Coordinates of C-alpha atoms and ligand atoms in Angstrom, one line a residue:
M1 CA -43.4 -13.4 20.1
K2 CA -43.8 -15.6 17.0
K3 CA -45.0 -19.1 17.4
N4 CA -42.3 -21.6 16.5
K5 CA -43.0 -24.7 14.5
K6 CA -41.0 -27.9 14.3
I7 CA -38.6 -27.3 11.4
T8 CA -36.6 -30.5 11.2
W9 CA -36.9 -32.7 8.2
D10 CA -36.5 -36.5 8.3
Y11 CA -32.9 -37.7 7.9
S12 CA -32.3 -41.3 7.0
P13 CA -31.1 -43.1 10.1
A14 CA -27.3 -43.2 10.4
P15 CA -26.5 -45.5 13.3
E16 CA -22.9 -46.1 14.3
S17 CA -22.2 -49.8 14.4
A18 CA -21.5 -51.5 17.8
A19 CA -20.4 -54.7 16.0
H20 CA -16.7 -54.0 16.4
I21 CA -16.6 -53.4 20.2
N22 CA -15.4 -55.9 22.7
L23 CA -17.4 -55.8 25.9
K24 CA -17.3 -58.5 28.5
K25 CA -20.4 -59.5 30.4
K26 CA -18.7 -59.1 33.7
Y27 CA -15.9 -56.8 34.8
V28 CA -13.7 -57.3 37.9
L29 CA -11.2 -55.0 39.5
Y30 CA -7.8 -54.1 38.0
I31 CA -5.3 -54.2 40.9
D32 CA -1.5 -54.8 40.8
G33 CA -1.6 -55.5 37.1
K34 CA -4.1 -58.3 37.4
W35 CA -7.9 -58.7 37.0
V36 CA -9.2 -59.7 40.5
K37 CA -12.7 -60.5 41.8
P38 CA -14.1 -58.2 44.5
S39 CA -13.8 -59.5 48.0
S40 CA -17.4 -58.7 48.7
G41 CA -18.4 -61.0 45.8
K42 CA -20.9 -58.3 44.8
Y43 CA -21.6 -56.8 41.4
F44 CA -23.8 -54.1 40.0
K45 CA -25.2 -53.4 36.6
T46 CA -24.3 -50.7 34.2
I47 CA -27.0 -49.9 31.7
N48 CA -27.4 -48.1 28.4
P49 CA -29.6 -45.1 29.4
A50 CA -30.9 -44.8 25.8
N51 CA -32.8 -48.0 26.1
N52 CA -32.4 -49.2 29.7
E53 CA -30.6 -52.4 28.6
T54 CA -27.9 -53.9 30.7
L55 CA -24.4 -53.6 29.2
A56 CA -22.3 -55.4 31.8
E57 CA -22.0 -56.4 35.4
I58 CA -19.4 -54.4 37.4
A59 CA -17.5 -55.4 40.5
Y60 CA -18.4 -53.6 43.7
A61 CA -15.1 -52.8 45.5
N62 CA -15.2 -52.5 49.3
E63 CA -12.7 -51.2 51.8
K64 CA -10.6 -54.4 51.6
D65 CA -10.3 -54.1 47.8
V66 CA -9.4 -50.4 48.1
D67 CA -6.8 -51.3 50.7
K68 CA -5.3 -53.9 48.3
A69 CA -5.2 -51.4 45.4
I70 CA -3.6 -48.7 47.6
K71 CA -1.0 -51.2 48.9
A72 CA -0.2 -52.2 45.3
A73 CA 0.1 -48.5 44.3
R74 CA 2.5 -47.8 47.2
K75 CA 4.6 -50.9 46.4
A76 CA 4.8 -49.9 42.7
Y77 CA 5.7 -46.3 43.8
D78 CA 8.5 -47.3 46.2
T79 CA 10.0 -50.1 44.1
V80 CA 9.5 -49.2 40.5
W81 CA 7.8 -46.0 39.4
S82 CA 9.8 -43.5 41.6
K83 CA 12.9 -45.1 40.2
T84 CA 11.8 -45.1 36.5
T85 CA 13.5 -42.3 34.6
P86 CA 11.4 -39.5 33.3
S87 CA 12.0 -40.4 29.6
E88 CA 10.9 -44.0 30.3
R89 CA 7.8 -42.7 32.0
A90 CA 7.1 -40.6 28.9
K91 CA 7.4 -43.7 26.7
Y92 CA 4.7 -45.5 28.6
I93 CA 2.4 -42.5 28.5
Y94 CA 2.9 -42.1 24.7
R95 CA 2.2 -45.8 24.3
I96 CA -1.1 -45.4 26.2
A97 CA -2.0 -42.5 24.0
R98 CA -1.2 -44.4 20.8
L99 CA -3.1 -47.5 21.8
M100 CA -6.1 -45.4 22.8
Q101 CA -5.9 -43.6 19.4
E102 CA -5.9 -47.0 17.6
R103 CA -9.0 -48.1 19.5
A104 CA -10.7 -44.7 19.4
R105 CA -13.8 -46.0 17.5
E106 CA -14.4 -48.7 20.1
F107 CA -13.9 -46.3 23.0
A108 CA -16.4 -43.8 21.4
V109 CA -19.1 -46.4 20.9
I110 CA -18.7 -47.7 24.5
E111 CA -18.8 -44.2 25.9
T112 CA -22.0 -43.5 24.0
L113 CA -23.6 -46.8 25.1
D114 CA -22.7 -46.3 28.7
A115 CA -23.2 -42.5 29.1
G116 CA -26.1 -41.8 26.7
K117 CA -24.1 -39.0 25.0
V118 CA -24.3 -38.6 21.3
I119 CA -21.8 -40.5 19.2
R120 CA -20.7 -37.3 17.5
E121 CA -19.5 -35.9 20.8
S122 CA -17.8 -39.2 22.0
R123 CA -16.2 -39.6 18.6
D124 CA -15.1 -36.0 18.0
I125 CA -14.6 -34.6 21.5
D126 CA -14.3 -37.0 24.4
I127 CA -12.0 -39.6 22.9
P128 CA -9.6 -37.4 20.9
L129 CA -9.3 -35.0 23.9
A130 CA -8.5 -38.0 26.2
C131 CA -5.8 -39.2 23.8
N132 CA -4.4 -35.6 23.5
H133 CA -4.1 -35.3 27.3
F134 CA -1.9 -38.4 27.3
F135 CA 0.2 -37.1 24.4
Y136 CA 0.5 -33.7 26.1
Y137 CA 1.6 -34.9 29.5
A138 CA 3.9 -37.5 27.9
G139 CA 5.7 -34.5 26.5
W140 CA 6.1 -32.9 30.0
A141 CA 7.4 -36.1 31.8
D142 CA 11.1 -35.4 31.0
K143 CA 10.9 -31.6 31.0
L144 CA 9.7 -31.0 34.6
E145 CA 12.8 -28.8 35.3
Y146 CA 11.5 -26.4 32.6
A147 CA 7.9 -26.5 34.0
F148 CA 9.3 -25.6 37.5
P149 CA 12.6 -23.7 36.9
N150 CA 15.1 -23.6 39.7
R151 CA 13.1 -26.0 41.9
K152 CA 13.6 -29.6 42.8
V153 CA 10.6 -31.5 41.6
E154 CA 9.4 -34.6 43.5
P155 CA 6.2 -36.7 43.0
V156 CA 3.6 -36.7 45.7
G157 CA 3.3 -40.5 46.0
V158 CA 0.0 -42.4 45.7
A159 CA -2.9 -40.5 44.2
G160 CA -6.5 -41.4 44.8
Q161 CA -8.7 -40.2 41.9
I162 CA -12.5 -40.2 41.8
T163 CA -14.4 -39.2 38.6
P164 CA -18.0 -38.3 37.7
W165 CA -20.2 -39.7 34.9
N166 CA -20.4 -36.9 32.5
F167 CA -17.0 -37.3 30.7
P168 CA -16.0 -40.7 31.9
L169 CA -12.8 -41.4 29.9
L170 CA -11.8 -37.7 29.6
M171 CA -11.9 -37.2 33.3
A172 CA -9.8 -40.3 33.9
A173 CA -7.3 -39.0 31.3
W174 CA -7.2 -35.5 33.0
K175 CA -6.2 -37.3 36.2
I176 CA -4.0 -40.3 35.2
A177 CA -1.9 -38.6 32.6
P178 CA -0.4 -35.8 34.7
A179 CA 0.0 -38.1 37.7
L180 CA 2.1 -40.6 35.7
A181 CA 4.1 -37.9 34.0
T182 CA 5.2 -36.5 37.4
G183 CA 6.0 -40.0 38.8
N184 CA 3.0 -40.8 41.0
T185 CA 1.1 -44.1 41.1
V186 CA -2.7 -44.1 41.0
V187 CA -5.9 -45.7 42.3
L188 CA -8.8 -44.5 40.3
K189 CA -12.5 -45.0 40.9
P190 CA -14.9 -44.1 38.0
A191 CA -18.5 -43.2 38.5
E192 CA -20.9 -46.1 39.1
T193 CA -23.2 -45.3 36.1
T194 CA -20.3 -45.0 33.6
P195 CA -17.4 -47.4 34.5
L196 CA -16.8 -49.0 31.2
T197 CA -14.3 -46.8 29.4
A198 CA -12.1 -46.6 32.6
L199 CA -12.1 -50.5 32.6
K200 CA -11.2 -50.4 28.8
L201 CA -8.4 -48.0 29.7
A202 CA -7.1 -50.5 32.2
E203 CA -6.9 -53.0 29.3
I204 CA -4.8 -50.5 27.4
I205 CA -2.6 -49.7 30.4
H206 CA -2.0 -53.4 30.7
D207 CA -1.2 -53.8 27.0
A208 CA 1.2 -50.8 27.2
G209 CA 3.2 -52.9 29.7
L210 CA 3.0 -50.4 32.6
P211 CA 4.5 -52.0 35.6
P212 CA 1.9 -53.7 37.9
G213 CA 0.4 -51.4 40.5
V214 CA 1.3 -48.1 38.8
V215 CA -2.4 -47.7 37.8
N216 CA -5.2 -49.5 39.6
I217 CA -8.9 -49.2 38.7
V218 CA -11.5 -50.0 41.4
T219 CA -15.2 -49.8 40.6
G220 CA -18.1 -49.1 43.0
Y221 CA -20.4 -46.5 44.5
G222 CA -19.8 -43.6 46.8
D223 CA -18.6 -45.8 49.7
T224 CA -15.8 -47.1 47.5
G225 CA -14.7 -43.5 46.8
A226 CA -15.0 -42.7 50.5
A227 CA -12.7 -45.7 51.3
I228 CA -10.0 -44.1 49.0
V229 CA -10.4 -40.7 50.6
E230 CA -10.2 -42.1 54.2
H231 CA -7.2 -44.4 53.6
D232 CA -4.1 -43.3 55.5
D233 CA -1.7 -44.2 52.8
V234 CA -3.0 -41.9 50.0
D235 CA -1.0 -38.8 49.5
K236 CA -3.3 -36.9 47.2
I237 CA -7.0 -36.8 46.4
A238 CA -8.1 -35.6 42.9
F239 CA -11.9 -35.4 42.9
T240 CA -14.2 -34.3 40.2
G241 CA -17.9 -34.4 41.0
S242 CA -20.6 -32.6 42.9
T243 CA -20.1 -29.8 45.4
R244 CA -22.0 -31.8 48.0
V245 CA -19.5 -34.7 47.8
G246 CA -16.6 -32.3 47.5
K247 CA -17.5 -30.8 50.9
I248 CA -17.6 -34.2 52.5
I249 CA -14.2 -35.0 51.1
Q250 CA -12.8 -31.7 52.3
K251 CA -14.1 -32.4 55.8
T252 CA -12.6 -35.9 55.8
I253 CA -9.1 -34.9 54.8
A254 CA -9.0 -31.8 57.1
G255 CA -6.1 -32.1 59.5
T256 CA -4.3 -34.6 57.3
D257 CA -1.4 -33.8 55.0
K258 CA -3.2 -35.1 51.9
K259 CA -3.0 -32.8 49.0
A260 CA -6.3 -32.2 47.2
T261 CA -7.8 -30.8 44.0
L262 CA -11.6 -30.5 43.9
E263 CA -13.3 -29.9 40.6
L264 CA -16.9 -29.3 41.5
G265 CA -20.3 -28.0 40.2
G266 CA -21.1 -24.9 38.3
K267 CA -23.9 -22.5 37.3
S268 CA -22.1 -20.6 34.5
A269 CA -23.2 -17.4 32.9
N270 CA -23.4 -16.9 29.1
I271 CA -23.6 -13.1 28.4
I272 CA -24.8 -11.7 25.1
L273 CA -24.1 -8.0 24.5
E274 CA -26.1 -6.1 22.0
D275 CA -23.2 -5.8 19.5
A276 CA -22.6 -9.6 19.4
P277 CA -22.9 -11.6 16.2
L278 CA -26.3 -12.9 17.1
D279 CA -26.5 -16.0 14.9
Q280 CA -23.1 -17.2 16.2
A281 CA -24.1 -16.3 19.7
V282 CA -27.2 -18.5 19.4
E283 CA -25.0 -21.4 18.3
G284 CA -22.8 -20.7 21.3
I285 CA -25.9 -20.7 23.6
V286 CA -27.0 -24.1 22.2
N287 CA -23.5 -25.5 22.4
G288 CA -23.1 -24.1 25.9
I289 CA -26.1 -25.8 27.5
F290 CA -27.4 -28.5 25.2
F291 CA -24.0 -30.0 24.5
N292 CA -24.0 -33.4 26.2
Q293 CA -27.6 -33.0 27.4
G294 CA -26.4 -30.2 29.7
H295 CA -24.3 -32.7 31.6
V296 CA -21.4 -30.4 31.7
C297 CA -20.0 -28.8 34.8
C298 CA -19.2 -25.6 33.0
A299 CA -22.5 -25.6 31.0
G300 CA -23.7 -22.0 30.2
S301 CA -26.9 -22.7 32.1
R302 CA -27.7 -19.0 32.9
L303 CA -28.2 -16.8 29.9
F304 CA -28.0 -13.0 30.2
I305 CA -29.0 -11.0 27.1
Q306 CA -28.8 -7.3 26.7
E307 CA -32.4 -5.9 26.8
S308 CA -32.3 -4.3 23.3
V309 CA -31.6 -7.6 21.5
A310 CA -33.3 -10.0 24.0
E311 CA -36.5 -10.6 22.0
K312 CA -34.5 -11.2 18.8
V313 CA -32.1 -13.7 20.5
I314 CA -34.9 -15.6 22.2
D315 CA -36.8 -15.9 18.9
K316 CA -33.7 -17.2 17.1
L317 CA -33.0 -19.5 20.0
K318 CA -36.5 -21.0 19.9
H319 CA -36.2 -21.4 16.1
R320 CA -32.9 -23.2 16.5
L321 CA -34.2 -25.5 19.3
N322 CA -36.9 -26.6 16.8
S323 CA -34.3 -27.9 14.5
L324 CA -32.4 -30.0 17.1
I325 CA -32.7 -33.8 16.7
I326 CA -33.3 -35.6 20.0
G327 CA -33.1 -39.4 20.2
D328 CA -30.8 -42.3 19.7
P329 CA -27.3 -41.3 20.8
M330 CA -25.8 -43.8 18.5
D331 CA -27.3 -42.1 15.4
K332 CA -24.7 -39.7 13.8
N333 CA -27.4 -37.1 13.1
T334 CA -28.6 -36.9 16.7
D335 CA -27.9 -33.6 18.5
I336 CA -29.2 -34.4 22.0
G337 CA -29.0 -38.0 23.3
A338 CA -30.1 -39.6 26.5
V339 CA -29.9 -38.3 30.1
N340 CA -27.4 -40.5 31.9
S341 CA -29.7 -42.2 34.5
K342 CA -33.2 -42.3 35.8
M343 CA -32.0 -40.6 39.0
Q344 CA -30.6 -37.7 36.9
L345 CA -33.7 -37.4 34.8
D346 CA -35.8 -37.4 38.0
S347 CA -33.6 -34.6 39.4
I348 CA -33.9 -32.5 36.2
N349 CA -37.7 -33.0 36.1
K350 CA -37.9 -31.9 39.8
Y351 CA -36.2 -28.7 38.9
I352 CA -38.5 -28.1 35.9
K353 CA -41.4 -28.5 38.3
I354 CA -39.9 -26.1 40.8
G355 CA -39.4 -23.6 37.9
L356 CA -43.0 -23.7 37.0
E357 CA -44.2 -23.6 40.6
E358 CA -42.1 -20.5 41.2
G359 CA -43.8 -18.8 38.3
A360 CA -41.3 -19.0 35.5
T361 CA -42.4 -19.4 31.8
M362 CA -41.3 -22.6 30.1
Y363 CA -40.6 -23.3 26.5
Q364 CA -39.8 -26.7 25.0
P365 CA -39.8 -27.4 21.3
E366 CA -42.3 -29.9 19.9
C367 CA -40.6 -33.3 19.8
T368 CA -41.3 -36.9 20.2
L369 CA -39.0 -38.6 22.8
P370 CA -38.1 -42.3 22.4
K371 CA -40.3 -44.5 24.5
N372 CA -37.6 -46.4 26.3
G373 CA -34.6 -44.8 28.0
Y374 CA -34.2 -41.4 29.8
Y375 CA -34.8 -38.2 27.7
C376 CA -35.4 -34.6 28.4
P377 CA -36.3 -32.0 25.7
P378 CA -34.2 -28.8 25.6
T379 CA -36.0 -26.4 28.0
L380 CA -35.9 -22.6 28.3
F381 CA -37.2 -20.6 31.3
T382 CA -37.9 -16.9 31.1
D383 CA -39.5 -14.7 33.8
V384 CA -37.1 -15.9 36.4
A385 CA -35.5 -13.8 39.2
Q386 CA -32.0 -13.9 40.6
S387 CA -33.4 -15.7 43.6
S388 CA -35.3 -18.4 41.6
T389 CA -34.2 -21.9 42.6
I390 CA -33.5 -22.8 39.0
V391 CA -31.2 -19.7 38.6
Q392 CA -29.3 -20.5 41.8
E393 CA -28.9 -24.3 41.8
E394 CA -27.0 -26.6 39.4
I395 CA -29.5 -28.6 37.4
F396 CA -27.0 -30.6 35.3
G397 CA -29.5 -31.1 32.5
P398 CA -30.7 -29.3 29.3
V399 CA -32.4 -26.5 31.1
L400 CA -31.5 -22.8 30.5
T401 CA -32.7 -19.8 32.4
I402 CA -32.9 -16.5 30.6
Q403 CA -32.6 -13.0 32.1
T404 CA -31.9 -9.6 30.6
F405 CA -29.7 -6.7 31.6
R406 CA -29.4 -3.0 30.5
T407 CA -25.7 -2.2 31.4
V408 CA -22.5 -4.2 31.4
D409 CA -22.2 -3.6 35.2
E410 CA -25.6 -5.1 35.7
A411 CA -24.6 -8.2 33.7
I412 CA -21.4 -8.6 35.8
Q413 CA -23.3 -8.2 39.0
K414 CA -25.9 -10.8 38.0
A415 CA -23.4 -13.2 36.6
N416 CA -21.3 -13.2 39.8
N417 CA -24.4 -13.6 42.0
T418 CA -24.0 -17.3 42.5
P419 CA -22.2 -19.6 44.9
Y420 CA -20.3 -21.1 42.0
G421 CA -17.4 -19.8 39.9
L422 CA -16.5 -22.3 37.2
A423 CA -17.0 -20.7 33.7
A424 CA -18.5 -17.9 31.7
G425 CA -19.1 -16.9 28.1
I426 CA -19.0 -13.4 26.6
W427 CA -20.4 -12.5 23.2
T428 CA -19.5 -9.1 21.8
D429 CA -17.9 -7.5 18.8
K430 CA -15.5 -5.5 20.9
G431 CA -12.2 -6.7 22.4
S432 CA -12.2 -4.0 25.0
R433 CA -15.6 -5.3 26.3
I434 CA -14.2 -8.8 26.5
F435 CA -11.2 -7.6 28.6
N436 CA -13.4 -5.6 30.8
L437 CA -15.9 -8.4 31.5
A438 CA -13.2 -11.1 31.7
T439 CA -11.4 -9.2 34.5
K440 CA -14.5 -8.8 36.5
L441 CA -16.3 -12.1 36.2
N442 CA -15.5 -14.6 39.0
A443 CA -15.0 -17.7 36.9
G444 CA -12.1 -20.0 36.4
V445 CA -12.6 -20.3 32.6
I446 CA -13.9 -17.5 30.4
W447 CA -14.7 -18.0 26.7
A448 CA -15.1 -15.1 24.3
N449 CA -17.3 -15.5 21.3
T450 CA -17.3 -19.3 21.7
Y451 CA -18.2 -21.8 24.4
N452 CA -17.2 -25.2 25.8
K453 CA -13.9 -25.4 24.1
F454 CA -11.3 -27.6 25.7
D455 CA -7.6 -28.2 25.1
P456 CA -5.0 -30.1 27.1
T457 CA -2.7 -27.1 27.3
S458 CA -5.3 -24.9 29.0
P459 CA -5.9 -25.2 32.8
F460 CA -9.5 -25.9 33.9
G461 CA -11.0 -25.3 37.4
G462 CA -13.1 -23.0 39.4
F463 CA -13.5 -20.5 42.2
K464 CA -15.9 -20.5 45.2
E465 CA -18.1 -23.6 45.5
S466 CA -16.8 -24.8 42.1
G467 CA -13.7 -26.0 43.9
F468 CA -10.0 -25.4 43.9
G469 CA -6.9 -26.6 42.0
R470 CA -6.5 -26.7 38.2
E471 CA -6.4 -29.7 35.8
G472 CA -4.9 -29.4 32.3
G473 CA -1.9 -27.4 31.1
L474 CA 1.2 -26.6 33.1
H475 CA -1.0 -25.9 36.1
G476 CA -2.3 -29.5 36.0
L477 CA 1.3 -30.7 36.9
S478 CA 1.5 -28.7 40.1
A479 CA -1.2 -30.8 41.7
Y480 CA 1.0 -33.9 41.5
V481 CA 4.4 -32.5 42.6
K482 CA 6.2 -31.4 45.7
L483 CA 8.5 -28.5 45.0
K484 CA 11.6 -28.0 47.0
Ligands
NAD1 P1 -21.0 -37.1 42.5 O1 -20.4 -36.1 43.4 O2 -22.3 -37.7 42.9 O3 -20.1 -38.3 42.2 C1 -18.8 -38.2 41.7 C2 -17.9 -39.4 42.1 O4 -17.8 -39.4 43.5 C3 -18.5 -40.7 41.7 O5 -17.5 -41.6 41.3 C4 -19.1 -41.2 43.0 O6 -19.3 -42.6 43.2 C5 -18.1 -40.6 44.0 N1 -18.6 -40.4 45.4 C6 -19.9 -40.3 45.8 N2 -19.9 -40.1 47.1 C7 -18.6 -40.1 47.6 C8 -18.0 -39.9 48.9 N3 -18.7 -39.7 49.9 N4 -16.7 -40.0 48.9 C9 -15.9 -40.2 47.8 N5 -16.5 -40.4 46.6 C10 -17.8 -40.3 46.5 O7 -21.1 -36.3 41.1 P2 -21.7 -36.9 39.7 O8 -23.2 -36.8 39.9 O9 -21.1 -38.2 39.3 O10 -21.2 -35.8 38.7 C11 -21.9 -34.6 38.5 C12 -21.2 -33.5 39.2 O11 -19.8 -33.4 38.8 C13 -21.8 -32.1 38.9 O12 -22.0 -31.3 40.0 C14 -20.8 -31.5 37.9 O13 -20.8 -30.1 37.9 C15 -19.5 -32.0 38.5 N6 -18.4 -32.0 37.6 C16 -17.4 -31.0 37.7 C17 -16.4 -30.9 36.8 C18 -15.3 -29.9 37.0 O14 -14.2 -30.1 36.3 N7 -15.4 -28.9 37.8 C19 -16.3 -31.8 35.7 C20 -17.3 -32.8 35.6 C21 -18.4 -32.8 36.5

């Protein structure tokens, strides 16, 4: 194998400005259309993982606050929102989308500061997609009889929604937009390390004139989320996060009539056949796992390459890794930004250590990481087995395991040999091979000759330990309605 050298050249810095954003020093809870202090009097800090500086203090909601938010949501549901006509609901949702679009630049910068993801992604993917979800579901609000022909469609009631830190605003949009379109009210808890854009969304919801209590945002840690799940007056739980917490939630709501969707972890396979366009496939591999520092539930974290082209693909991949720019997420040239938190970086490093201890061969490009903040270089592991810990467990970082296969059947068998079933990628020149693989892979989303492409019209969700239920598209409406 050829030795790879660093092949980047120096770009002039191109930092996005943060001068235009409006961030408060302290954020309280958004309940019943008002900003209210947490009854515990407690606050926690949210930091910028790129430099470890504090961005703001955030209210820590306890059971009492959650109860207050759920009561407000119930009152708003009974007295206002369930009586609001579908076309009026649509107008509010359109207004939220338009206001978000107008403030897109501010949202993108805040997302990057709070999450560590590169500004190019926040600006070009997270925020536009979040706006598009509101636009898309605004369109459905007064057409539900066409979404569910010959059925009587009723809202579920009060939805408790809990989101993770990897796509903070987008995950909130995936949940709030279909809930409102179908006539439900909402209590949403964003992740503790990335609460800011959900709080900015509360400002927009307020400015859009949504009736008080229709959307409530409570911030806090896992116990705040648990208080939502355990509350008797919540009709539906929409959770996106780890399989570990998903299982706790499933146990908690067992025996109740709460509806649930669980969007959980993944360990997705990206499969390169020998007839694939290899240069494009390499871009797809890079996008599949190194996009958003590998903090993507559907990341193509297990690479399977057909043996005849394996050496060539690995060589090209190493060459490409050497041209990636790692560093300040606010710089428009940066390809890989910061890991979201110290805890996440420790967890990624723990898996890298396990990989080495289990005998795998590691490759990382030469790169200088910033001194402050949390960073991990893109990492490849070869010489791994199906049973290797790093092949079986979700790492949620920029770490890719590489295996080879001889026949398509072997690739399918290996790809399906995981507790998860969220996504998969197929790279080949032949449509027939795409159809063959796509019908045999156990994954909720399958991309062909591309990876990590999202659209509000497409449903997203997994099989097995990746959870159940779908968000996005027409399917995303079903989770929020009772059909009679
Ligand atoms: P996490 O499960 O630790 O936390 C997710 C959310 O749940 C946070 O808001 C957290 O405060 C809350 N929470 C924690 N304990 C809780 C409890 N006992 N009851 C209720 N809420 C609780 O996950 P994370 O680390 O924030 O996110 C990473 C995980 O999310 C990864 O496993 C990733 O694959 C998954 N994810 C899945 C999808 C998908 O669509 N399938 C999308 C994004 C992320």
